[in-house]
mmCIF file of N, CA and C in Angstrom:
data_model
loop_
_atom_site.group_PDB
_atom_site.id
_atom_site.type_symbol
_atom_site.label_atom_id
_atom_site.label_comp_id
_atom_site.label_asym_id
_atom_site.label_seq_id
_atom_site.Cartn_x
_atom_site.Cartn_y
_atom_site.Cartn_z
ATOM 1 N N MET W 306 -16.364 17.783 -20.533
ATOM 2 C CA MET W 306 -15.697 16.820 -21.351
ATOM 3 C C MET W 306 -14.369 17.642 -20.560
ATOM 4 N N LYS W 307 -14.083 18.737 -19.485
ATOM 5 C CA LYS W 307 -13.030 18.583 -18.763
ATOM 6 C C LYS W 307 -12.946 18.171 -16.944
ATOM 7 N N LYS W 308 -15.022 18.056 -16.409
ATOM 8 C CA LYS W 308 -14.818 16.335 -16.412
ATOM 9 C C LYS W 308 -14.028 15.687 -16.058
ATOM 10 N N LEU W 309 -14.469 14.843 -17.528
ATOM 11 C CA LEU W 309 -13.962 13.824 -17.396
ATOM 12 C C LEU W 309 -12.457 13.546 -17.735
ATOM 13 N N LYS W 310 -11.802 14.337 -18.180
ATOM 14 C CA LYS W 310 -10.331 14.462 -18.323
ATOM 15 C C LYS W 310 -9.321 14.324 -16.332
ATOM 16 N N ALA W 311 -10.689 14.699 -15.660
ATOM 17 C CA ALA W 311 -10.582 15.113 -14.172
ATOM 18 C C ALA W 311 -10.399 14.660 -13.754
ATOM 19 N N LYS W 312 -10.951 13.279 -14.387
ATOM 20 C CA LYS W 312 -11.490 12.123 -13.514
ATOM 21 C C LYS W 312 -10.470 10.156 -14.085
ATOM 22 N N GLN W 313 -9.680 11.409 -15.305
ATOM 23 C CA GLN W 313 -8.755 10.114 -15.873
ATOM 24 C C GLN W 313 -7.467 10.210 -15.219
ATOM 25 N N ALA W 314 -7.493 12.139 -14.911
ATOM 26 C CA ALA W 314 -5.833 11.703 -14.285
ATOM 27 C C ALA W 314 -5.826 11.361 -12.657
ATOM 28 N N GLY W 315 -6.456 12.010 -11.987
ATOM 29 C CA GLY W 315 -7.321 11.818 -11.404
ATOM 30 C C GLY W 315 -6.647 9.833 -11.374
ATOM 31 N N LEU W 316 -7.003 9.220 -11.655
ATOM 32 C CA LEU W 316 -7.501 8.110 -11.863
ATOM 33 C C LEU W 316 -5.644 7.450 -12.200
ATOM 34 N N ARG W 317 -5.519 7.779 -13.374
ATOM 35 C CA ARG W 317 -3.218 7.748 -13.831
ATOM 36 C C ARG W 317 -3.377 8.529 -12.376
ATOM 37 N N ARG W 318 -3.358 8.893 -11.959
ATOM 38 C CA ARG W 318 -2.310 9.782 -10.645
ATOM 39 C C ARG W 318 -2.312 8.935 -9.098
ATOM 40 N N ARG W 319 -2.800 8.338 -9.377
ATOM 41 C CA ARG W 319 -3.928 7.033 -7.946
ATOM 42 C C ARG W 319 -3.002 5.409 -8.526
ATOM 43 N N HIS W 320 -3.225 5.410 -9.385
ATOM 44 C CA HIS W 320 -2.558 3.987 -9.902
ATOM 45 C C HIS W 320 -0.707 4.320 -10.077
ATOM 46 N N THR W 321 0.042 5.014 -10.115
ATOM 47 C CA THR W 321 0.536 5.452 -10.601
ATOM 48 C C THR W 321 1.769 5.287 -8.973
ATOM 49 N N ARG W 322 1.219 5.853 -7.762
ATOM 50 C CA ARG W 322 1.104 6.355 -6.740
ATOM 51 C C ARG W 322 0.618 4.590 -6.450
ATOM 52 N N VAL W 323 -0.097 3.886 -6.647
ATOM 53 C CA VAL W 323 -0.023 2.271 -5.911
ATOM 54 C C VAL W 323 1.375 1.774 -6.929
ATOM 55 N N ARG W 324 1.870 1.758 -7.476
ATOM 56 C CA ARG W 324 2.779 1.246 -8.434
ATOM 57 C C ARG W 324 3.884 1.537 -7.351
ATOM 58 N N GLY W 325 4.193 2.732 -7.424
ATOM 59 C CA GLY W 325 5.558 3.177 -6.469
ATOM 60 C C GLY W 325 5.430 2.276 -5.799
ATOM 61 N N LYS W 326 4.201 1.365 -4.793
ATOM 62 C CA LYS W 326 4.478 1.676 -3.239
ATOM 63 C C LYS W 326 4.767 -0.381 -3.294
ATOM 64 N N ILE W 327 4.138 -0.838 -4.305
ATOM 65 C CA ILE W 327 3.964 -2.356 -4.849
ATOM 66 C C ILE W 327 4.548 -2.826 -5.152
ATOM 67 N N SER W 328 5.641 -3.563 -6.137
ATOM 68 C CA SER W 328 5.779 -5.256 -7.187
ATOM 69 C C SER W 328 5.661 -5.789 -6.397
ATOM 70 N N GLY W 329 5.860 -6.917 -7.562
ATOM 71 C CA GLY W 329 5.619 -8.358 -7.539
ATOM 72 C C GLY W 329 6.639 -8.824 -7.596
ATOM 73 N N THR W 330 6.799 -10.161 -6.826
ATOM 74 C CA THR W 330 7.910 -11.075 -7.120
ATOM 75 C C THR W 330 7.339 -11.566 -7.570
ATOM 76 N N PRO W 331 8.407 -13.270 -7.449
ATOM 77 C CA PRO W 331 9.176 -14.768 -7.766
ATOM 78 C C PRO W 331 7.975 -15.427 -6.615
ATOM 79 N N ALA W 332 7.884 -14.671 -5.152
ATOM 80 C CA ALA W 332 7.362 -15.758 -4.218
ATOM 81 C C ALA W 332 6.196 -15.792 -4.241
ATOM 82 N N ARG W 333 5.766 -13.586 -3.969
ATOM 83 C CA ARG W 333 4.687 -12.745 -4.245
ATOM 84 C C ARG W 333 4.122 -11.754 -5.751
ATOM 85 N N PRO W 334 3.710 -12.635 -5.995
ATOM 86 C CA PRO W 334 3.585 -12.337 -7.072
ATOM 87 C C PRO W 334 1.549 -10.836 -7.060
ATOM 88 N N ARG W 335 1.837 -9.978 -7.731
ATOM 89 C CA ARG W 335 1.107 -8.703 -7.545
ATOM 90 C C ARG W 335 -0.493 -9.306 -8.175
ATOM 91 N N LEU W 336 -1.078 -9.160 -8.339
ATOM 92 C CA LEU W 336 -2.046 -9.341 -8.402
ATOM 93 C C LEU W 336 -2.933 -8.210 -8.714
ATOM 94 N N CYS W 337 -3.498 -7.605 -9.738
ATOM 95 C CA CYS W 337 -3.789 -6.108 -10.444
ATOM 96 C C CYS W 337 -5.390 -6.630 -10.895
ATOM 97 N N ILE W 338 -5.639 -5.933 -11.223
ATOM 98 C CA ILE W 338 -6.851 -6.065 -11.376
ATOM 99 C C ILE W 338 -7.440 -4.653 -11.345
ATOM 100 N N THR W 339 -8.055 -4.232 -13.074
ATOM 101 C CA THR W 339 -8.640 -3.706 -14.602
ATOM 102 C C THR W 339 -9.942 -3.365 -14.419
ATOM 103 N N ARG W 340 -11.100 -2.159 -14.546
ATOM 104 C CA ARG W 340 -12.360 -2.998 -14.780
ATOM 105 C C ARG W 340 -13.075 -1.582 -15.903
ATOM 106 N N SER W 341 -13.868 -1.629 -16.685
ATOM 107 C CA SER W 341 -14.500 -0.616 -17.068
ATOM 108 C C SER W 341 -16.065 -0.246 -16.677
ATOM 109 N N ASN W 342 -16.696 0.390 -17.112
ATOM 110 C CA ASN W 342 -18.249 0.146 -16.480
ATOM 111 C C ASN W 342 -18.519 -1.154 -16.947
ATOM 112 N N SER W 343 -18.119 -1.979 -17.794
ATOM 113 C CA SER W 343 -18.429 -3.872 -18.224
ATOM 114 C C SER W 343 -18.092 -4.563 -17.862
ATOM 115 N N ASN W 344 -16.525 -4.739 -17.779
ATOM 116 C CA ASN W 344 -16.213 -5.272 -18.155
ATOM 117 C C ASN W 344 -14.928 -5.468 -16.671
ATOM 118 N N MET W 345 -14.121 -6.910 -16.401
ATOM 119 C CA MET W 345 -13.269 -6.364 -15.336
ATOM 120 C C MET W 345 -12.949 -8.061 -15.665
ATOM 121 N N TYR W 346 -10.715 -7.592 -15.558
ATOM 122 C CA TYR W 346 -10.059 -8.152 -15.561
ATOM 123 C C TYR W 346 -8.791 -8.654 -14.815
ATOM 124 N N ALA W 347 -8.675 -9.430 -14.648
ATOM 125 C CA ALA W 347 -7.632 -9.896 -13.414
ATOM 126 C C ALA W 347 -6.882 -10.578 -13.738
ATOM 127 N N GLN W 348 -4.976 -10.395 -12.817
ATOM 128 C CA GLN W 348 -3.883 -10.930 -13.705
ATOM 129 C C GLN W 348 -3.134 -10.986 -12.797
ATOM 130 N N VAL W 349 -2.566 -12.459 -12.537
ATOM 131 C CA VAL W 349 -0.822 -12.557 -11.110
ATOM 132 C C VAL W 349 -0.627 -12.488 -11.938
ATOM 133 N N ILE W 350 0.663 -11.072 -11.860
ATOM 134 C CA ILE W 350 1.315 -10.929 -12.584
ATOM 135 C C ILE W 350 3.070 -11.352 -11.803
ATOM 136 N N ASP W 351 4.125 -11.371 -12.664
ATOM 137 C CA ASP W 351 5.387 -11.238 -11.760
ATOM 138 C C ASP W 351 6.854 -9.988 -12.789
ATOM 139 N N ASP W 352 6.767 -9.002 -11.343
ATOM 140 C CA ASP W 352 7.128 -8.009 -12.217
ATOM 141 C C ASP W 352 8.362 -8.199 -13.032
ATOM 142 N N VAL W 353 9.281 -9.000 -11.636
ATOM 143 C CA VAL W 353 10.601 -9.061 -11.701
ATOM 144 C C VAL W 353 11.588 -9.890 -12.983
ATOM 145 N N ALA W 354 10.427 -11.300 -13.658
ATOM 146 C CA ALA W 354 10.611 -12.320 -14.948
ATOM 147 C C ALA W 354 10.156 -11.202 -15.132
ATOM 148 N N GLY W 355 9.005 -10.238 -15.250
ATOM 149 C CA GLY W 355 7.730 -9.318 -16.442
ATOM 150 C C GLY W 355 7.606 -10.666 -17.587
ATOM 151 N N LYS W 356 6.853 -11.578 -16.246
ATOM 152 C CA LYS W 356 5.784 -12.256 -16.966
ATOM 153 C C LYS W 356 4.473 -12.172 -16.355
ATOM 154 N N THR W 357 3.443 -12.300 -17.147
ATOM 155 C CA THR W 357 2.129 -13.224 -16.294
ATOM 156 C C THR W 357 1.546 -14.514 -16.493
ATOM 157 N N ILE W 358 1.827 -14.607 -14.745
ATOM 158 C CA ILE W 358 1.141 -16.047 -14.432
ATOM 159 C C ILE W 358 -0.306 -17.199 -15.043
ATOM 160 N N CYS W 359 -1.268 -15.902 -14.863
ATOM 161 C CA CYS W 359 -2.430 -16.274 -14.787
ATOM 162 C C CYS W 359 -3.054 -14.926 -14.534
ATOM 163 N N ALA W 360 -4.152 -15.190 -16.145
ATOM 164 C CA ALA W 360 -5.124 -14.254 -15.788
ATOM 165 C C ALA W 360 -6.537 -14.309 -16.929
ATOM 166 N N VAL W 361 -7.334 -13.283 -16.266
ATOM 167 C CA VAL W 361 -8.933 -13.913 -16.058
ATOM 168 C C VAL W 361 -9.377 -12.302 -16.751
ATOM 169 N N SER W 362 -10.474 -12.839 -17.172
ATOM 170 C CA SER W 362 -12.365 -11.926 -17.527
ATOM 171 C C SER W 362 -13.051 -12.208 -17.708
ATOM 172 N N THR W 363 -14.107 -10.942 -17.466
ATOM 173 C CA THR W 363 -14.916 -10.734 -17.330
ATOM 174 C C THR W 363 -15.793 -11.422 -19.303
ATOM 175 N N LEU W 364 -14.587 -11.540 -20.147
ATOM 176 C CA LEU W 364 -14.599 -11.864 -21.435
ATOM 177 C C LEU W 364 -13.874 -13.062 -21.699
ATOM 178 N N GLY W 365 -13.915 -13.770 -20.824
ATOM 179 C CA GLY W 365 -12.949 -15.645 -21.083
ATOM 180 C C GLY W 365 -14.086 -16.208 -20.723
ATOM 181 N N PRO W 366 -14.409 -17.573 -21.464
ATOM 182 C CA PRO W 366 -15.678 -18.800 -21.353
ATOM 183 C C PRO W 366 -15.153 -19.446 -20.580
ATOM 184 N N ASP W 367 -14.261 -19.183 -19.539
ATOM 185 C CA ASP W 367 -14.158 -19.470 -17.917
ATOM 186 C C ASP W 367 -15.536 -18.874 -17.039
ATOM 187 N N PHE W 368 -15.714 -17.499 -16.925
ATOM 188 C CA PHE W 368 -16.524 -16.472 -16.466
ATOM 189 C C PHE W 368 -17.591 -16.516 -17.610
ATOM 190 N N LYS W 369 -17.935 -16.725 -18.550
ATOM 191 C CA LYS W 369 -19.503 -16.563 -19.319
ATOM 192 C C LYS W 369 -20.362 -17.506 -18.889
ATOM 193 N N ALA W 370 -19.379 -18.630 -18.660
ATOM 194 C CA ALA W 370 -20.000 -20.202 -17.879
ATOM 195 C C ALA W 370 -21.113 -20.161 -16.949
ATOM 196 N N THR W 371 -20.895 -18.579 -15.886
ATOM 197 C CA THR W 371 -21.551 -18.598 -15.120
ATOM 198 C C THR W 371 -22.353 -18.051 -14.921
ATOM 199 N N GLU W 372 -23.095 -17.533 -15.921
ATOM 200 C CA GLU W 372 -24.197 -16.211 -16.649
ATOM 201 C C GLU W 372 -23.754 -15.221 -15.796
ATOM 202 N N LYS W 373 -22.592 -15.027 -15.120
ATOM 203 C CA LYS W 373 -23.130 -13.475 -14.691
ATOM 204 C C LYS W 373 -22.598 -11.926 -15.474
ATOM 205 N N SER W 374 -22.685 -11.031 -14.562
ATOM 206 C CA SER W 374 -22.606 -9.745 -15.049
ATOM 207 C C SER W 374 -20.806 -9.491 -14.469
ATOM 208 N N GLY W 375 -20.494 -8.216 -15.803
ATOM 209 C CA GLY W 375 -19.212 -8.759 -15.259
ATOM 210 C C GLY W 375 -19.308 -6.650 -14.213
ATOM 211 N N ALA W 376 -20.500 -6.391 -14.683
ATOM 212 C CA ALA W 376 -20.871 -5.037 -14.204
ATOM 213 C C ALA W 376 -21.509 -4.859 -12.505
ATOM 214 N N THR W 377 -21.770 -5.918 -12.133
ATOM 215 C CA THR W 377 -21.747 -6.091 -10.961
ATOM 216 C C THR W 377 -21.526 -6.270 -9.801
ATOM 217 N N VAL W 378 -21.045 -7.079 -8.436
ATOM 218 C CA VAL W 378 -20.314 -6.931 -7.600
ATOM 219 C C VAL W 378 -20.637 -8.387 -7.859
ATOM 220 N N GLU W 379 -21.497 -9.358 -7.379
ATOM 221 C CA GLU W 379 -21.701 -10.409 -7.975
ATOM 222 C C GLU W 379 -21.150 -11.327 -8.579
ATOM 223 N N GLY W 380 -20.986 -10.676 -9.915
ATOM 224 C CA GLY W 380 -19.521 -10.856 -10.904
ATOM 225 C C GLY W 380 -18.056 -10.731 -10.487
ATOM 226 N N ALA W 381 -17.999 -9.761 -10.559
ATOM 227 C CA ALA W 381 -16.540 -9.858 -9.334
ATOM 228 C C ALA W 381 -16.835 -10.886 -8.315
ATOM 229 N N SER W 382 -16.627 -10.929 -7.338
ATOM 230 C CA SER W 382 -17.085 -12.132 -6.658
ATOM 231 C C SER W 382 -16.726 -13.441 -7.383
ATOM 232 N N VAL W 383 -16.951 -13.444 -8.862
ATOM 233 C CA VAL W 383 -16.984 -14.651 -8.766
ATOM 234 C C VAL W 383 -16.191 -14.702 -9.974
ATOM 235 N N LEU W 384 -15.080 -13.035 -10.814
ATOM 236 C CA LEU W 384 -14.133 -13.612 -10.970
ATOM 237 C C LEU W 384 -13.273 -13.714 -10.007
ATOM 238 N N GLY W 385 -13.119 -13.093 -9.038
ATOM 239 C CA GLY W 385 -11.819 -13.271 -7.544
ATOM 240 C C GLY W 385 -12.246 -15.054 -7.403
ATOM 241 N N SER W 386 -13.155 -15.573 -7.217
ATOM 242 C CA SER W 386 -12.960 -16.963 -7.031
ATOM 243 C C SER W 386 -12.224 -17.535 -8.597
ATOM 244 N N LEU W 387 -12.723 -17.682 -9.922
ATOM 245 C CA LEU W 387 -11.741 -17.915 -10.479
ATOM 246 C C LEU W 387 -10.148 -17.867 -10.550
ATOM 247 N N ILE W 388 -9.692 -15.711 -10.660
ATOM 248 C CA ILE W 388 -8.311 -15.652 -10.540
ATOM 249 C C ILE W 388 -7.947 -16.827 -9.610
ATOM 250 N N GLY W 389 -8.170 -17.038 -8.203
ATOM 251 C CA GLY W 389 -7.703 -17.833 -6.923
ATOM 252 C C GLY W 389 -7.743 -19.011 -6.944
ATOM 253 N N LYS W 390 -8.103 -19.958 -8.009
ATOM 254 C CA LYS W 390 -8.488 -21.248 -8.129
ATOM 255 C C LYS W 390 -6.831 -20.521 -9.769
ATOM 256 N N LYS W 391 -6.722 -20.385 -10.109
ATOM 257 C CA LYS W 391 -5.782 -20.658 -11.651
ATOM 258 C C LYS W 391 -5.255 -19.857 -10.907
ATOM 259 N N ALA W 392 -4.355 -19.871 -9.447
ATOM 260 C CA ALA W 392 -3.353 -18.930 -9.240
ATOM 261 C C ALA W 392 -2.721 -20.082 -8.096
ATOM 262 N N ILE W 393 -3.926 -20.478 -7.512
ATOM 263 C CA ILE W 393 -3.375 -21.537 -6.839
ATOM 264 C C ILE W 393 -3.013 -23.411 -7.617
ATOM 265 N N GLU W 394 -4.098 -23.033 -8.592
ATOM 266 C CA GLU W 394 -3.247 -23.954 -9.722
ATOM 267 C C GLU W 394 -1.301 -23.988 -10.118
ATOM 268 N N SER W 395 -1.729 -21.849 -10.504
ATOM 269 C CA SER W 395 -0.242 -21.334 -10.555
ATOM 270 C C SER W 395 0.825 -22.580 -9.754
ATOM 271 N N GLY W 396 0.193 -22.191 -8.622
ATOM 272 C CA GLY W 396 1.719 -22.392 -7.966
ATOM 273 C C GLY W 396 2.226 -21.450 -6.941
ATOM 274 N N VAL W 397 1.215 -20.494 -7.140
ATOM 275 C CA VAL W 397 0.466 -19.312 -6.182
ATOM 276 C C VAL W 397 -0.282 -18.834 -4.962
ATOM 277 N N THR W 398 0.539 -18.654 -4.071
ATOM 278 C CA THR W 398 -0.694 -18.914 -2.921
ATOM 279 C C THR W 398 -0.808 -17.611 -1.889
ATOM 280 N N GLU W 399 -0.066 -16.722 -1.807
ATOM 281 C CA GLU W 399 0.207 -15.311 -1.587
ATOM 282 C C GLU W 399 0.365 -14.143 -3.035
ATOM 283 N N VAL W 400 0.091 -12.687 -2.242
ATOM 284 C CA VAL W 400 -0.515 -11.970 -3.718
ATOM 285 C C VAL W 400 0.169 -11.301 -2.894
ATOM 286 N N VAL W 401 0.082 -10.061 -3.541
ATOM 287 C CA VAL W 401 0.162 -8.317 -3.585
ATOM 288 C C VAL W 401 -0.143 -7.601 -4.214
ATOM 289 N N PHE W 402 -1.395 -7.401 -3.474
ATOM 290 C CA PHE W 402 -3.298 -6.847 -4.244
ATOM 291 C C PHE W 402 -2.609 -5.074 -5.268
ATOM 292 N N ASP W 403 -2.699 -5.429 -5.731
ATOM 293 C CA ASP W 403 -3.035 -4.114 -7.240
ATOM 294 C C ASP W 403 -4.229 -4.049 -7.734
ATOM 295 N N ARG W 404 -4.757 -2.135 -6.862
ATOM 296 C CA ARG W 404 -6.266 -2.196 -6.868
ATOM 297 C C ARG W 404 -6.142 -1.584 -8.193
ATOM 298 N N GLY W 405 -5.248 -0.675 -8.589
ATOM 299 C CA GLY W 405 -5.232 0.175 -9.886
ATOM 300 C C GLY W 405 -5.477 1.414 -10.606
ATOM 301 N N GLY W 406 -5.812 2.066 -8.574
ATOM 302 C CA GLY W 406 -5.960 3.172 -8.404
ATOM 303 C C GLY W 406 -7.371 3.621 -8.433
ATOM 304 N N ASN W 407 -8.616 2.665 -8.098
ATOM 305 C CA ASN W 407 -9.511 2.682 -8.057
ATOM 306 C C ASN W 407 -9.886 2.354 -6.454
ATOM 307 N N LEU W 408 -11.010 2.764 -5.982
ATOM 308 C CA LEU W 408 -10.981 2.810 -4.185
ATOM 309 C C LEU W 408 -11.786 1.552 -4.004
ATOM 310 N N TYR W 409 -10.408 1.162 -2.799
ATOM 311 C CA TYR W 409 -10.896 -0.135 -2.400
ATOM 312 C C TYR W 409 -12.471 -0.586 -2.458
ATOM 313 N N HIS W 410 -13.268 -0.804 -3.134
ATOM 314 C CA HIS W 410 -14.460 -0.185 -2.159
ATOM 315 C C HIS W 410 -15.766 -1.091 -3.978
ATOM 316 N N GLY W 411 -16.599 -2.003 -3.458
ATOM 317 C CA GLY W 411 -17.316 -2.137 -4.590
ATOM 318 C C GLY W 411 -17.158 -4.045 -4.991
ATOM 319 N N ARG W 412 -17.219 -3.452 -6.735
ATOM 320 C CA ARG W 412 -16.493 -4.664 -7.466
ATOM 321 C C ARG W 412 -14.821 -4.323 -7.168
ATOM 322 N N ILE W 413 -14.226 -3.992 -6.091
ATOM 323 C CA ILE W 413 -12.953 -4.005 -6.491
ATOM 324 C C ILE W 413 -12.562 -4.919 -5.735
ATOM 325 N N LYS W 414 -12.750 -4.307 -4.360
ATOM 326 C CA LYS W 414 -13.246 -5.700 -2.995
ATOM 327 C C LYS W 414 -13.512 -6.777 -3.341
ATOM 328 N N ALA W 415 -15.229 -6.987 -4.281
ATOM 329 C CA ALA W 415 -16.164 -7.599 -4.516
ATOM 330 C C ALA W 415 -14.868 -9.236 -4.797
ATOM 331 N N VAL W 416 -13.672 -9.019 -5.531
ATOM 332 C CA VAL W 416 -12.854 -9.331 -6.763
ATOM 333 C C VAL W 416 -11.265 -9.389 -5.247
ATOM 334 N N ALA W 417 -11.251 -9.025 -4.553
ATOM 335 C CA ALA W 417 -10.471 -9.741 -3.452
ATOM 336 C C ALA W 417 -11.056 -10.643 -2.779
ATOM 337 N N ASP W 418 -11.944 -10.186 -2.086
ATOM 338 C CA ASP W 418 -12.724 -11.307 -1.592
ATOM 339 C C ASP W 418 -13.355 -12.330 -1.792
ATOM 340 N N GLY W 419 -14.038 -12.262 -3.396
ATOM 341 C CA GLY W 419 -13.803 -13.820 -4.137
ATOM 342 C C GLY W 419 -12.043 -14.469 -4.246
ATOM 343 N N ALA W 420 -11.046 -14.113 -4.365
ATOM 344 C CA ALA W 420 -10.061 -14.525 -4.289
ATOM 345 C C ALA W 420 -9.436 -14.777 -3.184
ATOM 346 N N ARG W 421 -10.399 -14.219 -1.748
ATOM 347 C CA ARG W 421 -9.707 -15.157 -0.382
ATOM 348 C C ARG W 421 -10.186 -16.037 -0.177
ATOM 349 N N GLU W 422 -11.425 -16.187 -0.311
ATOM 350 C CA GLU W 422 -12.130 -17.313 -0.154
ATOM 351 C C GLU W 422 -11.677 -18.805 -0.789
ATOM 352 N N ALA W 423 -11.086 -18.344 -2.114
ATOM 353 C CA ALA W 423 -10.269 -19.587 -3.136
ATOM 354 C C ALA W 423 -9.174 -20.365 -1.857
ATOM 355 N N GLY W 424 -8.500 -19.111 -2.105
ATOM 356 C CA GLY W 424 -6.981 -19.484 -1.262
ATOM 357 C C GLY W 424 -6.546 -18.775 -1.391
ATOM 358 N N LEU W 425 -6.286 -17.358 -1.444
ATOM 359 C CA LEU W 425 -4.996 -16.507 -1.840
ATOM 360 C C LEU W 425 -4.780 -15.785 -0.908
ATOM 361 N N LYS W 426 -3.968 -15.856 -0.466
ATOM 362 C CA LYS W 426 -3.506 -15.018 1.500
ATOM 363 C C LYS W 426 -2.833 -13.486 0.082
ATOM 364 N N PHE W 427 -3.227 -12.410 1.260
ATOM 365 C CA PHE W 427 -2.368 -10.617 0.682
ATOM 366 C C PHE W 427 -2.355 -10.381 1.800
#
């Protein structure tokens, strides 16, 4: 139990450090990634207005149609391309990437790569 609490505290500490350095603006909103063991969530957020511009998750109907799993790198790449397409439809072409305290590796990197392939700039 102590090991789990230490991991959670480290994640919280890293997330706070990342959020202290980046912020979403109307010209360049924040692409926020949240992950669990089995699912992932991505949002494009304007922090100045306090509004979510668009959001996609592995539980949504757009992702379910691809028949991929949210717990794999391939599924994360599909999620990235979906959020990239939705953001571009909403008029957003450039974002700030918020990894949410997670390491930029594996599924988090796959979301970023998928969004880049869809046309988003970081």
